[in-house]
mmCIF file of C-alpha atoms in Angstrom:
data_model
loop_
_atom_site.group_PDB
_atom_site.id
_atom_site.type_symbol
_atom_site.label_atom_id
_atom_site.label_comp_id
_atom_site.label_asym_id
_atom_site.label_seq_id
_atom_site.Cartn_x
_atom_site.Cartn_y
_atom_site.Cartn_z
ATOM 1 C CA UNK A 17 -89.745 -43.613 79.092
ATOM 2 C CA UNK A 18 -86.402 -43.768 80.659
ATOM 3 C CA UNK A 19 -85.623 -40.243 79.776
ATOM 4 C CA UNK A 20 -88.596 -38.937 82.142
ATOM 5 C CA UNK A 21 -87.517 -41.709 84.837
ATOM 6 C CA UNK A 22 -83.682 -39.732 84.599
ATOM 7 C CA UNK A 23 -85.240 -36.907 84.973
ATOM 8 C CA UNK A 24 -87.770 -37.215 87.815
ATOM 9 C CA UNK A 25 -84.503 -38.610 89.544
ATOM 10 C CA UNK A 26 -82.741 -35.912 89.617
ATOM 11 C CA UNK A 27 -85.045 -33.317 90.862
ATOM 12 C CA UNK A 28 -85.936 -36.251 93.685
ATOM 13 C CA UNK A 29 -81.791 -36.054 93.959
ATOM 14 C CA UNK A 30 -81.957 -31.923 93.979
ATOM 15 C CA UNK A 31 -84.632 -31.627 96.892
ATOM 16 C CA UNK A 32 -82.859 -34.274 99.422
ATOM 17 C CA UNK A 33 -79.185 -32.320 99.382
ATOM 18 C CA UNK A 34 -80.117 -29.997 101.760
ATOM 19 C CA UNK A 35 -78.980 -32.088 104.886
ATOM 20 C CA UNK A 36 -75.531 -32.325 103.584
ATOM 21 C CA UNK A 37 -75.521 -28.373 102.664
ATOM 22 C CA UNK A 38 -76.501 -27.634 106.019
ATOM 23 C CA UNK A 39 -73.576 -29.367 107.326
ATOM 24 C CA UNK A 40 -70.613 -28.651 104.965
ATOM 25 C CA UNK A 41 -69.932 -25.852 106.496
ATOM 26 C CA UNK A 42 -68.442 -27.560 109.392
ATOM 27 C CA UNK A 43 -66.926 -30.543 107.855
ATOM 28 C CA UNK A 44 -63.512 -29.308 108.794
ATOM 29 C CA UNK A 45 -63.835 -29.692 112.127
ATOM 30 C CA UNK A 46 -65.846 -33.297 111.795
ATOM 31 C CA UNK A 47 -63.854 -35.637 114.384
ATOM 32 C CA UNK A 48 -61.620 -37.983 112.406
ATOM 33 C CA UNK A 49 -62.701 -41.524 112.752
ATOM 34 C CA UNK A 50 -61.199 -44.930 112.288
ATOM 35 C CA UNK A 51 -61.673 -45.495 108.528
ATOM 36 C CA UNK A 52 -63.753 -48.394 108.007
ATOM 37 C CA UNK A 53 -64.660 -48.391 104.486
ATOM 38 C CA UNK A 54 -66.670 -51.088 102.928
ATOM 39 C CA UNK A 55 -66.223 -51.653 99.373
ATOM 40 C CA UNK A 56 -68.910 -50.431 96.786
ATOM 41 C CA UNK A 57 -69.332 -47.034 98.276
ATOM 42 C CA UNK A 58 -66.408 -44.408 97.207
ATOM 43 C CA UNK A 59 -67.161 -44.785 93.755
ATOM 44 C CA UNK A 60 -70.781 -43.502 91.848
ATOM 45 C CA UNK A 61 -73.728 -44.670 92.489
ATOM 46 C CA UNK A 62 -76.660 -46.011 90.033
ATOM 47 C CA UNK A 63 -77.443 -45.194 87.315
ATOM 48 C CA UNK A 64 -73.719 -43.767 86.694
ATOM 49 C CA UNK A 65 -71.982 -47.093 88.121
ATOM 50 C CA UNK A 66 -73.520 -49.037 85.297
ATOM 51 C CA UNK A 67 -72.717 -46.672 82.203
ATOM 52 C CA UNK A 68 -70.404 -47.739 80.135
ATOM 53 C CA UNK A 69 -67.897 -45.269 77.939
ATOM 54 C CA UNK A 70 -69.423 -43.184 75.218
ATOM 55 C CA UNK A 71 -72.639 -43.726 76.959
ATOM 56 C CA UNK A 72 -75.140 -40.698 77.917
ATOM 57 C CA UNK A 73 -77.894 -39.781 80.487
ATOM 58 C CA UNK A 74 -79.728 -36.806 80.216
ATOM 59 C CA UNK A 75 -80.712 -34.631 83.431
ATOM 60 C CA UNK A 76 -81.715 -31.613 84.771
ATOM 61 C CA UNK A 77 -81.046 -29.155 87.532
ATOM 62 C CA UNK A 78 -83.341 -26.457 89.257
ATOM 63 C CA UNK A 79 -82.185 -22.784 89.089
ATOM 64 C CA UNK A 80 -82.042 -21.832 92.755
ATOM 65 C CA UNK A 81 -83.722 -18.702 93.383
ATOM 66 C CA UNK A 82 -86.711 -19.520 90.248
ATOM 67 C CA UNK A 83 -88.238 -22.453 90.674
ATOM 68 C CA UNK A 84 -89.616 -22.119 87.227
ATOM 69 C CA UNK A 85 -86.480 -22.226 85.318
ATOM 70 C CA UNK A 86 -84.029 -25.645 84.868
ATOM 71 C CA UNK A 87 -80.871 -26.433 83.070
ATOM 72 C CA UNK A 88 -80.850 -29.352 81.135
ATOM 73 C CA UNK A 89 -77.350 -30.979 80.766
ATOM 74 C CA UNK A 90 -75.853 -34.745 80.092
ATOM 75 C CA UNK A 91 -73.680 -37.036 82.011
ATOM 76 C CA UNK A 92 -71.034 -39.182 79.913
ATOM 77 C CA UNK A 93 -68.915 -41.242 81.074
ATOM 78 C CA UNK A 94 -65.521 -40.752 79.401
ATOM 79 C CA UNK A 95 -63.367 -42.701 81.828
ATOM 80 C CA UNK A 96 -63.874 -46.505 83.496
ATOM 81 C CA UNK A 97 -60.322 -45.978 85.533
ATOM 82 C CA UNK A 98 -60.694 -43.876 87.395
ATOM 83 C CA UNK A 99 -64.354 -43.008 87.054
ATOM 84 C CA UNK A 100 -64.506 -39.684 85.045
ATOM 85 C CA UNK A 101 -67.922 -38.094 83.821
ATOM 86 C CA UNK A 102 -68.408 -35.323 81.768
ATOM 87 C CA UNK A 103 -71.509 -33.137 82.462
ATOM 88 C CA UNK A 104 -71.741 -31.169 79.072
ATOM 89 C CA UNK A 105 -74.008 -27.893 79.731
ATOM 90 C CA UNK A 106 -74.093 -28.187 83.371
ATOM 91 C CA UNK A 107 -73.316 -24.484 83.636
ATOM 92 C CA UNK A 108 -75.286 -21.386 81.360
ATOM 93 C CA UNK A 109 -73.157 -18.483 80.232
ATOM 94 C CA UNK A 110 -74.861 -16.725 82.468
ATOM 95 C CA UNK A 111 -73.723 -18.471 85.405
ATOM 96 C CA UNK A 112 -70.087 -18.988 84.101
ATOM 97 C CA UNK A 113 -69.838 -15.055 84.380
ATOM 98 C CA UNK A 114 -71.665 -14.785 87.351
ATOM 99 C CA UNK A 115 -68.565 -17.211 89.338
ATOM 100 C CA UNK A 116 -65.899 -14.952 87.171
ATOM 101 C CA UNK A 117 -67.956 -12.167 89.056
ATOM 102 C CA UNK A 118 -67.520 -13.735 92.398
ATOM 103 C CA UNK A 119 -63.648 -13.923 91.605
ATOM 104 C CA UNK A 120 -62.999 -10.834 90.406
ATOM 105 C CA UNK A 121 -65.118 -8.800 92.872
ATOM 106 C CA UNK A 122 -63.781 -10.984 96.244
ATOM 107 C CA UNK A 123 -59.837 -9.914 94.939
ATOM 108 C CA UNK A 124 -57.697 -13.098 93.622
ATOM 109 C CA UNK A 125 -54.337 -14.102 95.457
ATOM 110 C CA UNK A 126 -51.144 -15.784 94.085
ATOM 111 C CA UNK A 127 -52.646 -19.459 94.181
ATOM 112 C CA UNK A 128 -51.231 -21.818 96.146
ATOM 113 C CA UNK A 129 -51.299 -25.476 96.764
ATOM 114 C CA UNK A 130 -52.121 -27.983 99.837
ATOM 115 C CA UNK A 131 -48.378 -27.168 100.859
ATOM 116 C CA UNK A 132 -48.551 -24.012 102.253
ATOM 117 C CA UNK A 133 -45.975 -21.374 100.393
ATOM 118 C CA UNK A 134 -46.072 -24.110 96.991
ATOM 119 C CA UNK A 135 -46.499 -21.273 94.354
ATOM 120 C CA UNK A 136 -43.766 -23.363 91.755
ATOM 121 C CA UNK A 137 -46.375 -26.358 90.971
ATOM 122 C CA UNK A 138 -49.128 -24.359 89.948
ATOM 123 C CA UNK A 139 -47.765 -21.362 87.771
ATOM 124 C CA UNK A 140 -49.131 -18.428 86.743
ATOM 125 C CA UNK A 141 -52.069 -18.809 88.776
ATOM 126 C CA UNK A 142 -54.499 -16.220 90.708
ATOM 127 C CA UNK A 143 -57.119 -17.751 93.045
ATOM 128 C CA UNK A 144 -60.590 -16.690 94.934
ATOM 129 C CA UNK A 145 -62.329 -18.789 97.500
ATOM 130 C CA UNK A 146 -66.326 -18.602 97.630
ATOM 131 C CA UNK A 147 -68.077 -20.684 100.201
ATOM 132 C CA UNK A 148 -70.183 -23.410 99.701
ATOM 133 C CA UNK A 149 -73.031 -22.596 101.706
ATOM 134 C CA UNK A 150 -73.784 -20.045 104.814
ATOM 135 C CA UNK A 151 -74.678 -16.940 104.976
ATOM 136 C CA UNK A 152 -72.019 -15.237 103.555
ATOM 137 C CA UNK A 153 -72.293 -17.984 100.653
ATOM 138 C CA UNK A 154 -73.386 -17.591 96.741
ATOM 139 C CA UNK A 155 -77.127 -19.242 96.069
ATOM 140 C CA UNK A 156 -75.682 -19.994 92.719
ATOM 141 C CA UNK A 157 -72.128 -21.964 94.375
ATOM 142 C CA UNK A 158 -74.579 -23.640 96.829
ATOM 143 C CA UNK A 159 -77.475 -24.946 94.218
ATOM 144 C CA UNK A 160 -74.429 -26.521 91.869
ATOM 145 C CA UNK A 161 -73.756 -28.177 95.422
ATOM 146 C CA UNK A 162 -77.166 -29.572 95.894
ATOM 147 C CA UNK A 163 -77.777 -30.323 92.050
ATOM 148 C CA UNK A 164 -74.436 -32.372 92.078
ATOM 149 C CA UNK A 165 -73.863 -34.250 95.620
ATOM 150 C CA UNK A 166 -76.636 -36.747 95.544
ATOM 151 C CA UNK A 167 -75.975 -37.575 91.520
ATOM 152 C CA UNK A 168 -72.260 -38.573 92.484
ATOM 153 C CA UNK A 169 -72.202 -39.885 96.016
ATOM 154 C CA UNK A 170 -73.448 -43.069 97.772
ATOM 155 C CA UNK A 171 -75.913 -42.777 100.230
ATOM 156 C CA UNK A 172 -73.806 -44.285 102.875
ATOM 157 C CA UNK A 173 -71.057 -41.248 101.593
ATOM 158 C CA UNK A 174 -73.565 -38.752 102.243
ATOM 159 C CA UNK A 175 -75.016 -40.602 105.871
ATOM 160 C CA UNK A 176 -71.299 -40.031 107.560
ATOM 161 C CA UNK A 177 -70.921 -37.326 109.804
ATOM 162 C CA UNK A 178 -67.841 -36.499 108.508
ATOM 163 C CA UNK A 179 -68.533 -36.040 104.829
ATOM 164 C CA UNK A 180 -68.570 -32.560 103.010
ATOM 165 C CA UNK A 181 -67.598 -30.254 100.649
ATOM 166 C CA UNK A 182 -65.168 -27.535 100.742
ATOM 167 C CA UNK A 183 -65.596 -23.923 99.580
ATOM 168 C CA UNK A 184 -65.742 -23.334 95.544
ATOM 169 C CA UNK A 185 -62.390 -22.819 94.275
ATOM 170 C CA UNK A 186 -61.883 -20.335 91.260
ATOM 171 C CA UNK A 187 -58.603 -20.194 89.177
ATOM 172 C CA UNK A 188 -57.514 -17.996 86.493
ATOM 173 C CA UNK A 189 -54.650 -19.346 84.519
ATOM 174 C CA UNK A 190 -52.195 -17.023 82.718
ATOM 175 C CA UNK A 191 -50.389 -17.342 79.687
ATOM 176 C CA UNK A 192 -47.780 -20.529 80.188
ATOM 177 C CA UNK A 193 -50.018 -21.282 83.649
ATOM 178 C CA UNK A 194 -50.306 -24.804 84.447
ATOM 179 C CA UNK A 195 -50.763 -27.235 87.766
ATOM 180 C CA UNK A 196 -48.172 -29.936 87.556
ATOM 181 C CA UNK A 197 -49.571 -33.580 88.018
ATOM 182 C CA UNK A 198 -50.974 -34.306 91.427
ATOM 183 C CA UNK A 199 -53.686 -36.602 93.090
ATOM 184 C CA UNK A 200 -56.639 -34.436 95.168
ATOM 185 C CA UNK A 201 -56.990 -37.083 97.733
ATOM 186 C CA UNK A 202 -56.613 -36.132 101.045
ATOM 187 C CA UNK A 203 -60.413 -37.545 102.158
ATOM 188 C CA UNK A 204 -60.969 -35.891 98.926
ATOM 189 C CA UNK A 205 -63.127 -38.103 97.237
ATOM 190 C CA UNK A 206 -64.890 -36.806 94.530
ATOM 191 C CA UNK A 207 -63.547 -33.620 92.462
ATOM 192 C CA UNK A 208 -65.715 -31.292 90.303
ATOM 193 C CA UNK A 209 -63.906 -29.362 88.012
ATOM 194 C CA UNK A 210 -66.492 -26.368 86.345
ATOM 195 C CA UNK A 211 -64.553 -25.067 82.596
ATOM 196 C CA UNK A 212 -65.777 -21.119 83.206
ATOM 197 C CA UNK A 213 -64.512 -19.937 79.783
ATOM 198 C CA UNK A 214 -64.607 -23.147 77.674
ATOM 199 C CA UNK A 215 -60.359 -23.545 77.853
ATOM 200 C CA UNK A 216 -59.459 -26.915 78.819
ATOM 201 C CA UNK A 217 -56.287 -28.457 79.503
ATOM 202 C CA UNK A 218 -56.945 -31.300 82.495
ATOM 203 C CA UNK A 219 -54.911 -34.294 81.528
ATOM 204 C CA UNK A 220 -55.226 -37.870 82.977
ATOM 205 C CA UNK A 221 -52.513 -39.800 81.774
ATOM 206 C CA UNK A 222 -53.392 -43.028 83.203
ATOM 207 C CA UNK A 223 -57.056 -43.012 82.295
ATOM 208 C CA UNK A 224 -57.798 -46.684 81.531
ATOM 209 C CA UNK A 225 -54.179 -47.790 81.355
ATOM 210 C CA UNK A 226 -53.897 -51.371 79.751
ATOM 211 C CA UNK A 227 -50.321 -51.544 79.597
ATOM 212 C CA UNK A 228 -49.308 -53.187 82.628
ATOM 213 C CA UNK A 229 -50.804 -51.903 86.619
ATOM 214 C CA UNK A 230 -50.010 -48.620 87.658
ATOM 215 C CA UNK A 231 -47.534 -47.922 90.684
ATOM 216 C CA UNK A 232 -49.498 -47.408 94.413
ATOM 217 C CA UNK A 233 -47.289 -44.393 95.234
ATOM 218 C CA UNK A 234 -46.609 -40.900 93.959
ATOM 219 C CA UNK A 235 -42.861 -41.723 92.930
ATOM 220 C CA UNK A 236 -43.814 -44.516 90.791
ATOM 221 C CA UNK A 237 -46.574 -43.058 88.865
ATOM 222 C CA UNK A 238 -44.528 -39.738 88.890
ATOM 223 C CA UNK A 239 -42.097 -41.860 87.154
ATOM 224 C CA UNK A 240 -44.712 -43.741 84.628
ATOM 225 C CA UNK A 241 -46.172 -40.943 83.509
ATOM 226 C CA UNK A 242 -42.617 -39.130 82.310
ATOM 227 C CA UNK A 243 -42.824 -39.899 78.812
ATOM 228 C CA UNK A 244 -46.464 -40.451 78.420
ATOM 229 C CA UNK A 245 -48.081 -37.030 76.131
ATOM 230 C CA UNK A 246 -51.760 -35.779 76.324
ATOM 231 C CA UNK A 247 -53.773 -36.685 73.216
ATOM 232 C CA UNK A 248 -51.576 -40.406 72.733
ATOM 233 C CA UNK A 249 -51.938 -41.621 76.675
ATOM 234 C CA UNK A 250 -54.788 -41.459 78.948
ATOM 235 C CA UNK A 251 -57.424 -39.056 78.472
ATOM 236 C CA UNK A 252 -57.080 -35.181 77.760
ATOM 237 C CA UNK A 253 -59.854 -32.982 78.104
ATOM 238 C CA UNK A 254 -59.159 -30.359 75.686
ATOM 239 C CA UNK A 255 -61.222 -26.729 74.612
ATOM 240 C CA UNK A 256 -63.276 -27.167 71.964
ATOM 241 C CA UNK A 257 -61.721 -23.998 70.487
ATOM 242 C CA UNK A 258 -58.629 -25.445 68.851
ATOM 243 C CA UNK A 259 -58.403 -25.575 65.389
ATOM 244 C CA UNK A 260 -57.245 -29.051 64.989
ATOM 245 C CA UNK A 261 -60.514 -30.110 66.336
ATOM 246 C CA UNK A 262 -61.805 -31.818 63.681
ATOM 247 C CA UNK A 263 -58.610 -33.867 62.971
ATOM 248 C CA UNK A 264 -58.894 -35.219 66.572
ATOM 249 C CA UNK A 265 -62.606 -35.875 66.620
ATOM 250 C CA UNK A 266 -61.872 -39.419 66.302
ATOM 251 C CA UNK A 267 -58.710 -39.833 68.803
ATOM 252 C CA UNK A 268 -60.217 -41.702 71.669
ATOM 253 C CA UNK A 269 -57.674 -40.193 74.297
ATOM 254 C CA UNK A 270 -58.999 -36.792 73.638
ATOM 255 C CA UNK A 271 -62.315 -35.122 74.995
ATOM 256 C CA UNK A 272 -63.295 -31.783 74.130
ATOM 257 C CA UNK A 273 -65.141 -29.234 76.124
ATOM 258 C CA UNK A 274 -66.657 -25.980 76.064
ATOM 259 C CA UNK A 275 -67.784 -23.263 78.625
ATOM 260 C CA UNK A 276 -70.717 -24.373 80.979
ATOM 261 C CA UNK A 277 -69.356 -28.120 81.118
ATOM 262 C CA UNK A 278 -67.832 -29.827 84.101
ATOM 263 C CA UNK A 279 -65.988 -32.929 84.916
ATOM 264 C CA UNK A 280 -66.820 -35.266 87.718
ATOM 265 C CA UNK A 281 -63.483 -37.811 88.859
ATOM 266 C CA UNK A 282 -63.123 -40.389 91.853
ATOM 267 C CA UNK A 283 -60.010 -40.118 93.843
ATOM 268 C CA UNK A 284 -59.841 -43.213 95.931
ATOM 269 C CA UNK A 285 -60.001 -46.996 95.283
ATOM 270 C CA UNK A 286 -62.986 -48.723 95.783
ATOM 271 C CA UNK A 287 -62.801 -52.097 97.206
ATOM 272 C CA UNK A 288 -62.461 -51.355 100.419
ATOM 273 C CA UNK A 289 -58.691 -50.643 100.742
ATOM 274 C CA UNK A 290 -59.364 -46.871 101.336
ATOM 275 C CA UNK A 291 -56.834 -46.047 99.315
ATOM 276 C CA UNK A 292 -55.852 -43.781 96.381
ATOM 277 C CA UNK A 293 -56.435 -44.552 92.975
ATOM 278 C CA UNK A 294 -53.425 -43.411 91.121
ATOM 279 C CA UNK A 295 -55.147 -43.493 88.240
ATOM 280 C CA UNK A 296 -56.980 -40.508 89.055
ATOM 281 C CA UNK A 297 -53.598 -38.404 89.012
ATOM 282 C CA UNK A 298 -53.818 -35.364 86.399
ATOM 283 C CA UNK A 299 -52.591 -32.006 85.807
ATOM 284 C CA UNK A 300 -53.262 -28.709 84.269
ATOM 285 C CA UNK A 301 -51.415 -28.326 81.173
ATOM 286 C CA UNK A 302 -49.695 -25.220 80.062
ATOM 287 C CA UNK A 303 -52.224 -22.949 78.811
ATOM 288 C CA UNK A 304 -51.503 -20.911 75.655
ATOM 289 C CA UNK A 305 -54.910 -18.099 76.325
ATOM 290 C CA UNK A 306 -56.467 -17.215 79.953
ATOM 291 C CA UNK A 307 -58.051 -20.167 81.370
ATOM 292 C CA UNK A 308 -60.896 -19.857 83.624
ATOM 293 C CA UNK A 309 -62.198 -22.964 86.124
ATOM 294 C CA UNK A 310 -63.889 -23.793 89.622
ATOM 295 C CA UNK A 311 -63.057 -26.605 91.683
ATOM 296 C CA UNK A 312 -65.383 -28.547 94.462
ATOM 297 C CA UNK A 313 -64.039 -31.033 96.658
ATOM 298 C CA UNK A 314 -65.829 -33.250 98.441
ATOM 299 C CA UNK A 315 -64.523 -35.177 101.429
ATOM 300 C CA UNK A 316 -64.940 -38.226 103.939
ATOM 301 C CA UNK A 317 -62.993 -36.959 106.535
ATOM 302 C CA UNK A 318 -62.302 -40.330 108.270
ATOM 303 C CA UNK A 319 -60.037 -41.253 105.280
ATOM 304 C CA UNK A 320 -57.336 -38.307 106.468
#
């Protein structure tokens, strides 16, 4: 019974998006407001505020394009600080070669970071841009929109006129490539990271840190997180492809994925202060294959 009640959710959640497709497209340009942020609403909403770790729901999306055909994938919540889901499946192979496509065909650029002419924190990096709806936008990039922005935002979120998403970033990672750590914020307040080719590598090294509060500024958790490793702090989301797999099946500050899955994370506090949770601060690691992944953003403007 409350299998079928997940489920008739979230095709309920998949039809109701298209309001805040329509409009992501010119979220840049939203007027920035006062931010007046109650508490309860940057974080997720029901049924994901009240999982607890190592606990599961199982969903669906609709195929955009067939209405006959549906993924099936599951939510788990992996992370209570900051809020980090894993959505295991949430991409076929299929798809995961169709955004490589995308990539590839569009031409990839040196990447880049927020700070325009940064090419030293992310390292041997290539990037393409896709956009998130419009026209000129992929049905595929667009439906992962509208199958994922209702599941992870608040209704009150999704009600302000200056909430969004930006365009679908794609990275491929070289040999030795990593992002150093960093925090998404900037009105960012939800990130969706899509593992194309199954190689992880995003570490959170103060995932549910019980050792004493973490810093409120980038120096100090810059600092913290100095000697800290992936695998013994925080939590590492790792491929599935290594071969010490089965040795770390039991290590609780290790996740692994595989191609198709995606990871949901909240960037900003959510008691009303409007501002970031430091806890959310990751990186890339240095990749020893190719690594393939996506990025969404999505924003609340008024918190820039």
């Amino acid at each position: 019974m409350m299998s079928t009640r997940r489920h008739i959710l979230c095709v309920w959640l998949f039809i109701n998006s298209s309001i805040f497709i329509k409009r992501a497209a010119a979220f840049s340009t939203a007027a920035k407001q006062q931010a007046v942020i109650p508490s309860g609403i940057l974080g997720p909403p029901e049924p994901l505020q009240s999982l607890q770790v190592g606990q599961t729901l199982n969903a669906f999306r609709l195929v955009v394009d067939d209405d006959d055909d549906r993924v099936d994938f599951s939510i788990e919540r992996v992370a209570n600080s900051p809020h980090i889901f894993l959505l295991r499946n949430f991409l076929t192979s299929s798809e995961c070669n169709q955004i490589q496509a995308l990539a590839e065909e569009g031409g990839m650029k040196t990447a880049e970071t927020v700070t325009k002419g940064d090419t030293s924190s992310r390292k041997n990096c290539s990037v393409a841009w896709i956009p998130s709806s419009g026209p000129d936008g992929s049905s595929l990039v667009s439906g992962l929109v509208a199958s994922t922005v209702n599941i992870f935002l608040s209704d009150v979120v999704k009600s302000r006129p200056s909430a969004g998403v930006e365009n679908m970033q794609i990275l491929k990672y070289g040999v030795g490539g990593e992002f150093v750590h960093h925090q998404d914020g900037d009105a960012r307040v939800l990130t969706v990271i899509y593992y194309i080719n199954g190689v992880g590598g995003t570490w959170f090294p103060l995932a549910d840190r019980n050792d004493g509060e973490i810093p409120k500024n980038k120096a100090g958790v810059l600092e913290l997180v100095e000697n800290l490793e992936p695998g013994k702090h925080g939590i590492f989301l790792k491929g599935d492809s290594s071969n010490s797999a089965q040795e770390e099946n039991n290590n609780k500050h290790t996740v692994f994925v595989n191609k198709g899955d995606a990871v949901a994370f909240y960037n900003y506090r959510d008691e009303g202060s409007a501002q970031l949770d430091w806890a959310a601060l990751h990186c890339g690691s240095p990749t020893d294959e190719t690594k393939w992944i996506a990025n969404h953003w999505y924003r609340l403007n008024e918190l820039a």
